[in-house]
Amino acid sequence: MKDSAPVQKEKQISRWITVVSIAVPLVVVILFGVRLPGVEPLGFLPPVYASINGLTAVLLIAALWAIKNGNRGLHQKLMTTCIALSLLFLMMYVAYHMTSDSTSYGGTGVLRYVYFFILISHIFLSIVVIPLVLRTYAKAYLKDFEGHRKIARITFPVWLYVAVSGVVVYLMISPYYPY
């Protein structure tokens, strides 16, 4: 039977994860409807935040390599960096959309269907990955490494897909940006 203090801490963290997992997508949707008056469009941001997605993907793979090779310290630093990069991405993404109109994909034929499949799955999984990442990180924080490993087997491929598909979406839509 678990000691009640760690169980209480886990419940408290779980509540916060639930709140954050609901609040972040809602705030993003709300902010998408806000235009900052008098602010020039931040058209330089899409390649920057796409690069952040690419770097996140590389660091996720490096973190997997680190833990597979027994380097828990490096793994922890890399994963913390991935979370920080994801937050930075989110802030830039919202800032861009608060200053710029959405860009329509101009491709045709099969590529149009491929683009929208990747975009829709990217958006859906970017919402799903929030609680996965937070729960995985919390398990490690609480030193429940067995639980951490178990959920990380789900979190890792979802997060990697979100990071890589973000780059692919950018590369596919970048010819249509007005800047």
GROMACS .gro file of C-alpha atoms in nm:
model
  179
    1MET     CA    1   0.000   0.000   0.000
    2LYS     CA    2   0.131   0.346  -0.092
    3ASP     CA    3   0.212   0.604   0.174
    4SER     CA    4  -0.067   0.866   0.181
    5ALA     CA    5   0.162   1.171   0.133
    6PRO     CA    6   0.295   1.054  -0.209
    7VAL     CA    7  -0.057   0.950  -0.312
    8GLN     CA    8  -0.189   1.296  -0.219
    9LYS     CA    9   0.096   1.463  -0.411
   10GLU     CA   10   0.021   1.247  -0.715
   11LYS     CA   11  -0.350   1.336  -0.698
   12GLN     CA   12  -0.267   1.705  -0.668
   13ILE     CA   13  -0.031   1.689  -0.967
   14SER     CA   14  -0.293   1.492  -1.161
   15ARG     CA   15  -0.550   1.766  -1.099
   16TRP     CA   16  -0.308   2.031  -1.225
   17ILE     CA   17  -0.232   1.823  -1.533
   18THR     CA   18  -0.604   1.798  -1.607
   19VAL     CA   19  -0.652   2.174  -1.564
   20VAL     CA   20  -0.353   2.260  -1.783
   21SER     CA   21  -0.451   2.001  -2.046
   22ILE     CA   22  -0.792   2.163  -2.082
   23ALA     CA   23  -0.686   2.525  -2.037
   24VAL     CA   24  -0.403   2.536  -2.291
   25PRO     CA   25  -0.610   2.432  -2.596
   26LEU     CA   26  -0.897   2.659  -2.486
   27VAL     CA   27  -0.667   2.959  -2.441
   28VAL     CA   28  -0.506   2.893  -2.779
   29VAL     CA   29  -0.847   2.882  -2.949
   30ILE     CA   30  -0.952   3.204  -2.775
   31LEU     CA   31  -0.628   3.382  -2.863
   32PHE     CA   32  -0.664   3.279  -3.228
   33GLY     CA   33  -0.967   3.510  -3.237
   34VAL     CA   34  -0.769   3.804  -3.098
   35ARG     CA   35  -0.586   4.045  -3.331
   36LEU     CA   36  -0.331   4.278  -3.178
   37PRO     CA   37  -0.411   4.623  -3.320
   38GLY     CA   38  -0.124   4.823  -3.463
   39VAL     CA   39   0.121   4.531  -3.446
   40GLU     CA   40   0.300   4.439  -3.766
   41PRO     CA   41   0.248   4.077  -3.874
   42LEU     CA   42   0.517   3.851  -3.729
   43GLY     CA   43   0.575   3.678  -4.063
   44PHE     CA   44   0.927   3.576  -3.968
   45LEU     CA   45   0.799   3.336  -3.700
   46PRO     CA   46   0.677   3.031  -3.897
   47PRO     CA   47   1.025   2.913  -4.003
   48VAL     CA   48   1.150   2.981  -3.650
   49TYR     CA   49   0.883   2.776  -3.479
   50ALA     CA   50   0.909   2.504  -3.745
   51SER     CA   51   1.280   2.486  -3.664
   52ILE     CA   52   1.193   2.458  -3.295
   53ASN     CA   53   0.970   2.161  -3.383
   54GLY     CA   54   1.256   2.004  -3.577
   55LEU     CA   55   1.499   2.059  -3.290
   56THR     CA   56   1.247   1.909  -3.048
   57ALA     CA   57   1.225   1.597  -3.265
   58VAL     CA   58   1.603   1.562  -3.271
   59LEU     CA   59   1.628   1.611  -2.894
   60LEU     CA   60   1.350   1.358  -2.831
   61ILE     CA   61   1.550   1.098  -3.022
   62ALA     CA   62   1.867   1.201  -2.837
   63ALA     CA   63   1.681   1.166  -2.504
   64LEU     CA   64   1.567   0.816  -2.599
   65TRP     CA   65   1.924   0.727  -2.690
   66ALA     CA   66   2.049   0.871  -2.358
   67ILE     CA   67   1.811   0.667  -2.144
   68LYS     CA   68   1.871   0.350  -2.348
   69ASN     CA   69   2.241   0.400  -2.270
   70GLY     CA   70   2.179   0.452  -1.899
   71ASN     CA   71   2.241   0.828  -1.892
   72ARG     CA   72   1.944   0.938  -1.681
   73GLY     CA   73   2.089   1.285  -1.615
   74LEU     CA   74   2.127   1.367  -1.984
   75HIS     CA   75   1.784   1.217  -2.055
   76GLN     CA   76   1.625   1.442  -1.793
   77LYS     CA   77   1.800   1.754  -1.925
   78LEU     CA   78   1.701   1.676  -2.283
   79MET     CA   79   1.338   1.609  -2.191
   80THR     CA   80   1.318   1.928  -1.986
   81THR     CA   81   1.463   2.113  -2.286
   82CYS     CA   82   1.199   1.955  -2.511
   83ILE     CA   83   0.924   2.081  -2.281
   84ALA     CA   84   1.078   2.430  -2.278
   85LEU     CA   85   1.104   2.426  -2.658
   86SER     CA   86   0.742   2.317  -2.685
   87LEU     CA   87   0.635   2.610  -2.466
   88LEU     CA   88   0.848   2.847  -2.675
   89PHE     CA   89   0.690   2.705  -2.991
   90LEU     CA   90   0.341   2.756  -2.849
   91MET     CA   91   0.409   3.118  -2.753
   92MET     CA   92   0.550   3.197  -3.100
   93TYR     CA   93   0.269   3.012  -3.275
   94VAL     CA   94   0.004   3.208  -3.085
   95ALA     CA   95   0.191   3.538  -3.135
   96TYR     CA   96   0.207   3.474  -3.509
   97HIS     CA   97  -0.165   3.398  -3.531
   98MET     CA   98  -0.252   3.704  -3.319
   99THR     CA   99  -0.076   3.927  -3.572
  100SER     CA  100  -0.130   3.749  -3.903
  101ASP     CA  101  -0.414   3.606  -4.108
  102SER     CA  102  -0.417   3.232  -4.156
  103THR     CA  103  -0.253   3.109  -4.473
  104SER     CA  104  -0.451   2.876  -4.699
  105TYR     CA  105  -0.285   2.574  -4.850
  106GLY     CA  106  -0.268   2.625  -5.227
  107GLY     CA  107  -0.174   2.274  -5.335
  108THR     CA  108  -0.405   2.057  -5.540
  109GLY     CA  109  -0.477   1.693  -5.607
  110VAL     CA  110  -0.348   1.417  -5.382
  111LEU     CA  111  -0.103   1.650  -5.206
  112ARG     CA  112  -0.395   1.858  -5.080
  113TYR     CA  113  -0.544   1.550  -4.911
  114VAL     CA  114  -0.204   1.452  -4.771
  115TYR     CA  115  -0.154   1.803  -4.634
  116PHE     CA  116  -0.491   1.813  -4.462
  117PHE     CA  117  -0.448   1.462  -4.321
  118ILE     CA  118  -0.112   1.558  -4.172
  119LEU     CA  119  -0.244   1.895  -4.050
  120ILE     CA  120  -0.555   1.752  -3.884
  121SER     CA  121  -0.368   1.463  -3.721
  122HIS     CA  122  -0.099   1.709  -3.608
  123ILE     CA  123  -0.356   1.941  -3.447
  124PHE     CA  124  -0.546   1.655  -3.281
  125LEU     CA  125  -0.232   1.488  -3.146
  126SER     CA  126  -0.085   1.822  -3.032
  127ILE     CA  127  -0.382   1.844  -2.795
  128VAL     CA  128  -0.354   1.479  -2.690
  129VAL     CA  129   0.019   1.509  -2.623
  130ILE     CA  130  -0.022   1.777  -2.355
  131PRO     CA  131  -0.151   1.547  -2.079
  132LEU     CA  132   0.072   1.264  -2.202
  133VAL     CA  133   0.388   1.475  -2.167
  134LEU     CA  134   0.283   1.618  -1.833
  135ARG     CA  135   0.188   1.278  -1.689
  136THR     CA  136   0.509   1.120  -1.816
  137TYR     CA  137   0.716   1.401  -1.667
  138ALA     CA  138   0.520   1.383  -1.340
  139LYS     CA  139   0.585   1.009  -1.309
  140ALA     CA  140   0.959   1.074  -1.333
  141TYR     CA  141   0.934   1.368  -1.092
  142LEU     CA  142   0.755   1.143  -0.842
  143LYS     CA  143   1.025   0.879  -0.900
  144ASP     CA  144   0.770   0.630  -1.033
  145PHE     CA  145   1.011   0.515  -1.303
  146GLU     CA  146   0.810   0.202  -1.386
  147GLY     CA  147   0.500   0.416  -1.446
  148HIS     CA  148   0.715   0.667  -1.632
  149ARG     CA  149   0.849   0.402  -1.870
  150LYS     CA  150   0.502   0.261  -1.926
  151ILE     CA  151   0.344   0.592  -2.030
  152ALA     CA  152   0.659   0.711  -2.213
  153ARG     CA  153   0.611   0.424  -2.460
  154ILE     CA  154   0.292   0.602  -2.568
  155THR     CA  155   0.406   0.961  -2.518
  156PHE     CA  156   0.732   0.936  -2.715
  157PRO     CA  157   0.589   0.836  -3.056
  158VAL     CA  158   0.297   1.078  -3.025
  159TRP     CA  159   0.526   1.369  -2.932
  160LEU     CA  160   0.775   1.276  -3.203
  161TYR     CA  161   0.493   1.265  -3.460
  162VAL     CA  162   0.367   1.607  -3.348
  163ALA     CA  163   0.718   1.755  -3.375
  164VAL     CA  164   0.796   1.603  -3.715
  165SER     CA  165   0.451   1.665  -3.863
  166GLY     CA  166   0.477   2.029  -3.756
  167VAL     CA  167   0.786   2.064  -3.974
  168VAL     CA  168   0.615   1.882  -4.261
  169VAL     CA  169   0.308   2.108  -4.238
  170TYR     CA  170   0.533   2.414  -4.244
  171LEU     CA  171   0.730   2.288  -4.545
  172MET     CA  172   0.409   2.212  -4.733
  173ILE     CA  173   0.243   2.548  -4.664
  174SER     CA  174   0.550   2.774  -4.674
  175PRO     CA  175   0.526   2.847  -5.049
  176TYR     CA  176   0.185   3.002  -4.984
  177TYR     CA  177   0.285   3.244  -4.708
  178PRO     CA  178   0.236   3.605  -4.822
  179TYR     CA  179   0.569   3.719  -4.676
   0.00000   0.00000   0.00000
